[in-house]
PDB file of C-alpha atoms in Angstrom:
ATOM      1  CA  ALA K   1      23.012  -3.479  -9.504  1.00 54.00           C
ATOM      2  CA  HIS K   2      20.936  -1.740 -12.166  1.00 62.00           C
ATOM      3  CA  HIS K   3      18.361  -4.594 -11.498  1.00 75.00           C
ATOM      4  CA  ILE K   4      18.579  -3.953  -7.581  1.00 78.00           C
ATOM      5  CA  GLU K   5      14.407  -5.097  -7.244  1.00 76.00           C
ATOM      6  CA  GLU K   6      15.463  -8.504  -8.315  1.00 79.00           C
ATOM      7  CA  LEU K   7      17.726  -9.068  -5.592  1.00 82.00           C
ATOM      8  CA  ARG K   8      15.327 -11.091  -3.205  1.00 80.00           C
ATOM      9  CA  THR K   9      17.000 -11.918   0.290  1.00 87.00           C
ATOM     10  CA  PRO K  10      19.048 -10.200   2.701  1.00 87.00           C
ATOM     11  CA  ASP K  11      21.901 -12.592   2.354  1.00 87.00           C
ATOM     12  CA  ILE K  12      22.176 -12.330  -1.420  1.00 87.00           C
ATOM     13  CA  CYS K  13      22.261  -8.353  -0.874  1.00 87.00           C
ATOM     14  CA  LYS K  14      25.149  -8.951   1.886  1.00 91.00           C
ATOM     15  CA  SER K  15      27.380 -11.166  -0.084  1.00 91.00           C
ATOM     16  CA  LEU K  16      27.004  -9.010  -3.262  1.00 90.00           C
ATOM     17  CA  ALA K  17      27.545  -5.972  -1.005  1.00 93.00           C
ATOM     18  CA  GLN K  18      30.531  -7.498   0.386  1.00 94.00           C
ATOM     19  CA  GLU K  19      32.024  -8.824  -3.126  1.00 94.00           C
ATOM     20  CA  LEU K  20      31.606  -5.265  -4.569  1.00 93.00           C
ATOM     21  CA  SER K  21      33.145  -3.632  -1.420  1.00 95.00           C
ATOM     22  CA  ARG K  22      35.906  -6.028  -2.106  1.00 94.00           C
ATOM     23  CA  LEU K  23      36.538  -4.966  -6.080  1.00 94.00           C
ATOM     24  CA  MET K  24      35.819  -1.400  -5.558  1.00 95.00           C
ATOM     25  CA  GLY K  25      38.996  -1.434  -2.763  1.00 95.00           C
ATOM     26  CA  GLU K  26      41.132  -3.343  -5.445  1.00 93.00           C
ATOM     27  CA  GLU K  27      39.999  -1.342  -8.311  1.00 95.00           C
ATOM     28  CA  LEU K  28      40.815   2.054  -6.412  1.00 96.00           C
ATOM     29  CA  LEU K  29      44.040   0.668  -4.910  1.00 95.00           C
ATOM     30  CA  MET K  30      45.379  -0.240  -8.338  1.00 94.00           C
ATOM     31  CA  ARG K  31      44.383   2.936  -9.651  1.00 95.00           C
ATOM     32  CA  THR K  32      46.288   4.993  -7.238  1.00 95.00           C
ATOM     33  CA  LYS K  33      49.171   3.101  -7.463  1.00 94.00           C
ATOM     34  CA  LEU K  34      49.150   3.196 -11.483  1.00 95.00           C
ATOM     35  CA  LEU K  35      48.717   6.868 -11.007  1.00 95.00           C
ATOM     36  CA  LYS K  36      51.474   7.024  -8.581  1.00 94.00           C
ATOM     37  CA  ALA K  37      53.686   5.218 -10.973  1.00 93.00           C
ATOM     38  CA  GLY K  38      53.319   7.761 -13.356  1.00 94.00           C
ATOM     39  CA  VAL K  39      50.371   6.292 -15.689  1.00 95.00           C
ATOM     40  CA  ARG K  40      48.410   9.317 -16.712  1.00 95.00           C
ATOM     41  CA  ASP K  41      44.362   9.747 -15.931  1.00 93.00           C
ATOM     42  CA  VAL K  42      42.697  11.087 -19.223  1.00 92.00           C
ATOM     43  CA  SER K  43      38.851  10.562 -17.787  1.00 86.00           C
ATOM     44  CA  LYS K  44      38.818  14.597 -17.905  1.00 85.00           C
ATOM     45  CA  GLU K  45      40.076  14.607 -21.292  1.00 89.00           C
ATOM     46  CA  VAL K  46      38.442  11.958 -22.840  1.00 83.00           C
ATOM     47  CA  GLU K  47      34.734  10.761 -22.628  1.00 81.00           C
ATOM     48  CA  LEU K  48      34.069   6.981 -22.834  1.00 81.00           C
ATOM     49  CA  PRO K  49      30.926   5.175 -23.761  1.00 74.00           C
ATOM     50  CA  ALA K  50      28.823   4.387 -20.829  1.00 74.00           C
ATOM     51  CA  ASN K  51      28.659   0.648 -19.324  1.00 71.00           C
ATOM     52  CA  LYS K  52      25.349  -0.666 -21.164  1.00 68.00           C
ATOM     53  CA  LEU K  53      23.868  -2.923 -18.395  1.00 63.00           C
ATOM     54  CA  ASP K  54      20.338  -2.877 -19.271  1.00 67.00           C
ATOM     55  CA  ALA K  55      20.564  -5.044 -22.487  1.00 67.00           C
ATOM     56  CA  LEU K  56      22.602  -7.786 -23.958  1.00 70.00           C
ATOM     57  CA  ASP K  57      23.001  -6.556 -27.718  1.00 72.00           C
ATOM     58  CA  GLU K  58      25.281  -7.055 -30.436  1.00 79.00           C
ATOM     59  CA  GLU K  59      26.966  -3.801 -29.702  1.00 74.00           C
ATOM     60  CA  SER K  60      27.378  -4.003 -26.735  1.00 73.00           C
ATOM     61  CA  ALA K  61      29.252  -7.521 -27.159  1.00 75.00           C
ATOM     62  CA  ASP K  62      31.241  -5.962 -29.513  1.00 78.00           C
ATOM     63  CA  TYR K  63      32.270  -2.712 -27.615  1.00 75.00           C
ATOM     64  CA  ASP K  64      33.232  -5.294 -24.586  1.00 75.00           C
ATOM     65  CA  ASP K  65      35.415  -7.268 -26.732  1.00 81.00           C
ATOM     66  CA  LYS K  66      37.631  -4.119 -27.740  1.00 84.00           C
ATOM     67  CA  ARG K  67      37.914  -3.661 -23.937  1.00 87.00           C
ATOM     68  CA  LEU K  68      39.277  -7.183 -23.167  1.00 91.00           C
ATOM     69  CA  CYS K  69      42.715  -7.230 -21.616  1.00 93.00           C
ATOM     70  CA  HIS K  70      45.147  -8.350 -23.754  1.00 91.00           C
ATOM     71  CA  SER K  71      47.186 -10.492 -21.093  1.00 92.00           C
ATOM     72  CA  CYS K  72      44.132 -12.280 -19.036  1.00 93.00           C
ATOM     73  CA  LYS K  73      41.508 -11.848 -21.567  1.00 92.00           C
ATOM     74  CA  HIS K  74      38.794 -10.407 -18.678  1.00 91.00           C
ATOM     75  CA  ILE K  75      36.444  -7.444 -19.837  1.00 89.00           C
ATOM     76  CA  CYS K  76      38.010  -4.183 -18.579  1.00 88.00           C
ATOM     77  CA  PHE K  77      34.684  -2.999 -16.730  1.00 88.00           C
ATOM     78  CA  PHE K  78      35.258  -0.356 -14.273  1.00 92.00           C
ATOM     79  CA  SER K  79      38.898   1.106 -15.688  1.00 93.00           C
ATOM     80  CA  ALA K  80      41.833   0.195 -18.379  1.00 94.00           C
ATOM     81  CA  VAL K  81      45.018   1.106 -19.383  1.00 96.00           C
ATOM     82  CA  ALA K  82      46.296   2.162 -22.536  1.00 94.00           C
ATOM     83  CA  CYS K  83      49.307   2.937 -24.300  1.00 95.00           C
ATOM     84  CA  GLU K  84      50.141   5.604 -27.075  1.00 94.00           C
ATOM     85  CA  CYS K  85      51.614   2.722 -29.097  1.00 94.00           C
ATOM     86  CA  SER K  86      48.522   1.022 -30.022  1.00 92.00           C
ATOM     87  CA  GLU K  87      45.022   2.147 -30.734  1.00 89.00           C
ATOM     88  CA  SER K  88      43.114  -1.037 -30.079  1.00 90.00           C
ATOM     89  CA  LYS K  89      45.161  -2.619 -26.954  1.00 93.00           C
ATOM     90  CA  VAL K  90      44.300  -2.362 -23.398  1.00 94.00           C
ATOM     91  CA  SER K  91      44.876  -4.402 -20.294  1.00 95.00           C
ATOM     92  CA  CYS K  92      43.411  -4.405 -17.081  1.00 94.00           C
ATOM     93  CA  LEU K  93      45.312  -2.797 -14.094  1.00 94.00           C
ATOM     94  CA  ARG K  94      47.070  -5.761 -13.176  1.00 92.00           C
ATOM     95  CA  HIS K  95      48.446  -6.438 -16.221  1.00 93.00           C
ATOM     96  CA  SER K  96      49.532  -3.242 -18.022  1.00 91.00           C
ATOM     97  CA  HIS K  97      53.101  -4.120 -17.870  1.00 89.00           C
ATOM     98  CA  TYR K  98      52.916  -6.881 -20.100  1.00 90.00           C
ATOM     99  CA  MET K  99      51.057  -4.653 -22.354  1.00 89.00           C
ATOM    100  CA  CYS K 100      53.977  -3.058 -24.456  1.00 91.00           C
ATOM    101  CA  ARG K 101      57.339  -2.368 -23.923  1.00 91.00           C
ATOM    102  CA  CYS K 102      56.777   1.202 -23.403  1.00 92.00           C
ATOM    103  CA  THR K 103      57.422   3.582 -20.483  1.00 91.00           C
ATOM    104  CA  THR K 104      54.831   4.600 -17.931  1.00 91.00           C
ATOM    105  CA  LYS K 105      54.730   8.101 -19.311  1.00 91.00           C
ATOM    106  CA  ARG K 106      53.030   6.802 -22.554  1.00 94.00           C
ATOM    107  CA  LYS K 107      50.441   4.854 -20.566  1.00 95.00           C
ATOM    108  CA  TYR K 108      47.111   6.262 -19.350  1.00 95.00           C
ATOM    109  CA  LEU K 109      44.187   5.319 -17.771  1.00 95.00           C
ATOM    110  CA  LEU K 110      40.847   4.863 -19.130  1.00 93.00           C
ATOM    111  CA  ILE K 111      37.818   5.208 -16.812  1.00 93.00           C
ATOM    112  CA  TRP K 112      34.384   3.948 -17.338  1.00 90.00           C
ATOM    113  CA  THR K 113      33.092   3.831 -13.619  1.00 91.00           C
ATOM    114  CA  THR K 114      34.135   6.573 -11.481  1.00 92.00           C
ATOM    115  CA  GLU K 115      34.647   5.932  -7.507  1.00 95.00           C
ATOM    116  CA  ASP K 116      31.356   7.806  -6.775  1.00 95.00           C
ATOM    117  CA  GLU K 117      29.422   5.514  -9.180  1.00 93.00           C
ATOM    118  CA  MET K 118      31.033   2.423  -7.384  1.00 93.00           C
ATOM    119  CA  LYS K 119      30.000   3.814  -4.025  1.00 96.00           C
ATOM    120  CA  GLU K 120      26.557   4.633  -5.134  1.00 94.00           C
ATOM    121  CA  THR K 121      26.094   1.234  -6.463  1.00 91.00           C
ATOM    122  CA  LEU K 122      27.534  -0.126  -3.151  1.00 94.00           C
ATOM    123  CA  ALA K 123      25.055   1.893  -1.106  1.00 94.00           C
ATOM    124  CA  ARG K 124      22.169   0.955  -3.397  1.00 93.00           C
ATOM    125  CA  VAL K 125      22.858  -2.833  -2.473  1.00 91.00           C
ATOM    126  CA  GLU K 126      23.106  -2.369   0.960  1.00 93.00           C
ATOM    127  CA  MET K 127      19.730  -0.180   1.014  1.00 90.00           C
ATOM    128  CA  ARG K 128      18.247  -2.633  -0.697  1.00 89.00           C
ATOM    129  CA  GLY K 129      19.515  -5.387   2.009  1.00 89.00           C
ATOM    130  CA  GLU K 130      18.387  -3.344   4.690  1.00 90.00           C
ATOM    131  CA  GLN K 131      15.085  -3.319   3.217  1.00 88.00           C
ATOM    132  CA  LEU K 132      14.494  -6.990   2.920  1.00 88.00           C
ATOM    133  CA  GLU K 133      16.127  -7.413   6.441  1.00 85.00           C
ATOM    134  CA  LYS K 134      13.153  -5.273   7.600  1.00 84.00           C
ATOM    135  CA  VAL K 135      10.423  -7.372   5.832  1.00 81.00           C
ATOM    136  CA  SER K 136      11.956 -10.662   6.658  1.00 74.00           C
ATOM    137  CA  LYS K 137      12.201  -9.439  10.575  1.00 76.00           C
ATOM    138  CA  SER K 138       8.521  -8.744  10.059  1.00 72.00           C
ATOM    139  CA  VAL K 139       7.649 -11.907   8.348  1.00 70.00           C
ATOM    140  CA  SER K 140       9.490 -14.069  11.019  1.00 65.00           C
ATOM    141  CA  GLN K 141       8.096 -12.093  13.820  1.00 64.00           C
ATOM    142  CA  SER K 142       4.489 -12.800  12.657  1.00 62.00           C
ATOM    143  CA  SER K 143       5.377 -16.580  11.888  1.00 57.00           C
ATOM    144  CA  CYS K 144       5.885 -17.651  15.584  1.00 51.00           C
ATOM    145  CA  GLY K 145       9.535 -17.070  15.619  1.00 47.00           C
ATOM    146  CA  VAL K 146      10.378 -19.927  12.662  1.00 45.00           C
ATOM    147  CA  THR K 147      13.460 -18.761  11.195  1.00 47.00           C
ATOM    148  CA  SER K 148      15.941 -20.272   8.691  1.00 45.00           C
ATOM    149  CA  ASN K 149      19.638 -19.767   8.613  1.00 45.00           C
ATOM    150  CA  HIS K 150      21.096 -20.022   5.000  1.00 44.00           C
ATOM    151  CA  GLY K 151      24.755 -20.227   6.129  1.00 44.00           C
ATOM    152  CA  SER K 152      27.564 -17.696   6.113  1.00 45.00           C
ATOM    153  CA  THR K 153      28.050 -14.819   4.333  1.00 45.00           C
ATOM    154  CA  ASP K 154      31.524 -14.064   5.036  1.00 56.00           C
ATOM    155  CA  GLY K 155      32.809 -13.663   1.425  1.00 59.00           C
ATOM    156  CA  ALA K 156      33.474 -15.941  -1.252  1.00 64.00           C
ATOM    157  CA  SER K 157      36.311 -19.114  -0.865  1.00 66.00           C
ATOM    158  CA  GLY K 158      39.808 -17.056  -1.060  1.00 67.00           C
ATOM    159  CA  SER K 159      38.368 -13.762  -0.972  1.00 68.00           C
ATOM    160  CA  SER K 160      40.175 -12.776   2.117  1.00 68.00           C
ATOM    161  CA  GLY K 161      43.520 -13.901   0.858  1.00 70.00           C
ATOM    162  CA  ASP K 162      42.750 -11.979  -2.380  1.00 70.00           C
ATOM    163  CA  LEU K 163      41.951  -9.007  -0.251  1.00 66.00           C
ATOM    164  CA  LEU K 164      45.357  -9.251   1.361  1.00 68.00           C
ATOM    165  CA  HIS K 165      47.481  -9.938  -1.726  1.00 66.00           C
ATOM    166  CA  HIS K 166      45.985  -6.989  -3.573  1.00 64.00           C
ATOM    167  CA  GLN K 167      46.470  -4.536  -0.269  1.00 67.00           C
ATOM    168  CA  THR K 168      50.300  -5.235  -0.379  1.00 71.00           C
ATOM    169  CA  TYR K 169      50.560  -5.884  -4.198  1.00 70.00           C
ATOM    170  CA  VAL K 170      53.284  -3.854  -5.731  1.00 75.00           C
ATOM    171  CA  VAL K 171      51.933  -3.037  -9.028  1.00 73.00           C
ATOM    172  CA  PRO K 172      54.604  -3.651 -11.772  1.00 74.00           C
ATOM    173  CA  VAL K 173      54.606  -0.826 -14.380  1.00 72.00           C
ATOM    174  CA  GLU K 174      57.716  -1.162 -15.989  1.00 74.00           C
ATOM    175  CA  PRO K 175      57.722  -3.170 -19.096  1.00 71.00           C
ATOM    176  CA  ILE K 176      58.781  -6.687 -19.234  1.00 69.00           C
ATOM    177  CA  CYS K 177      61.148  -6.124 -22.086  1.00 68.00           C
ATOM    178  CA  PRO K 178      62.155  -2.215 -22.226  1.00 64.00           C
ATOM    179  CA  LEU K 179      63.181  -0.772 -24.944  1.00 62.00           C
ATOM    180  CA  GLU K 180      66.732   0.847 -24.883  1.00 60.00           C
ATOM    181  CA  THR K 181      65.448   3.864 -26.853  1.00 59.00           C
ATOM    182  CA  GLU K 182      62.323   6.115 -26.637  1.00 57.00           C
ATOM    183  CA  VAL K 183      60.086   4.767 -29.524  1.00 52.00           C
ATOM    184  CA  PRO K 184      58.756   7.476 -32.228  1.00 52.00           C
ATOM    185  CA  ALA K 185      55.188   8.060 -31.819  1.00 53.00           C
ATOM    186  CA  LEU K 186      53.267   5.922 -34.618  1.00 48.00           C
ATOM    187  CA  VAL K 187      55.740   2.948 -34.045  1.00 47.00           C
ATOM    188  CA  THR K 188      53.929  -0.333 -32.279  1.00 51.00           C
ATOM    189  CA  SER K 189      55.674  -2.178 -29.686  1.00 51.00           C
ATOM    190  CA  ASP K 190      56.612  -6.054 -29.992  1.00 47.00           C
ATOM    191  CA  THR K 191      55.584  -7.973 -27.134  1.00 49.00           C
ATOM    192  CA  SER K 192      56.493 -11.227 -28.349  1.00 45.00           C
ATOM    193  CA  THR K 193      60.195 -11.393 -27.913  1.00 46.00           C
ATOM    194  CA  CYS K 194      62.955  -9.724 -25.984  1.00 46.00           C
ATOM    195  CA  ASP K 195      66.101  -8.771 -27.408  1.00 46.00           C
TER     196      ASP K 195
END
């Protein structure tokens, strides 16, 4: 939503706002569940580089490559989970339990986008939609009541099922193949096989 003025119709704004709202709800729910499960929040201790949304340059692409979820390969845009056992591996909030065999007390949450920033972005999109709606109404009133219907914007196909799934989803935080003993600080985990 850094290019908010490029949004041209109320329907596009409404669809974008619905998707942002869904993503924000899922993100915040998953963060809360992970924190309750014992994953540490280090956002006040570590300052991460800001998301660069205004340019598609090589530096930004390289940085995005470093925050690919090791499991699903999505870019961890809002936040990620990392572990003390690896200096380079991160996972999205859904797949932190696949990352390594370490306990949750060794894992921590990296946050690039705060809750306030997400809410501010959503509010800007909704405000833009309201502006465009006012313009659209004034134009349709002045054009003898001729209006067009661009279809329903109730959400993307499958998004309601996705929303229900994430509201009831129990975040697995235990490693798939837990180690019998605590791992020393500098030893990496092997996630390829289980004993």
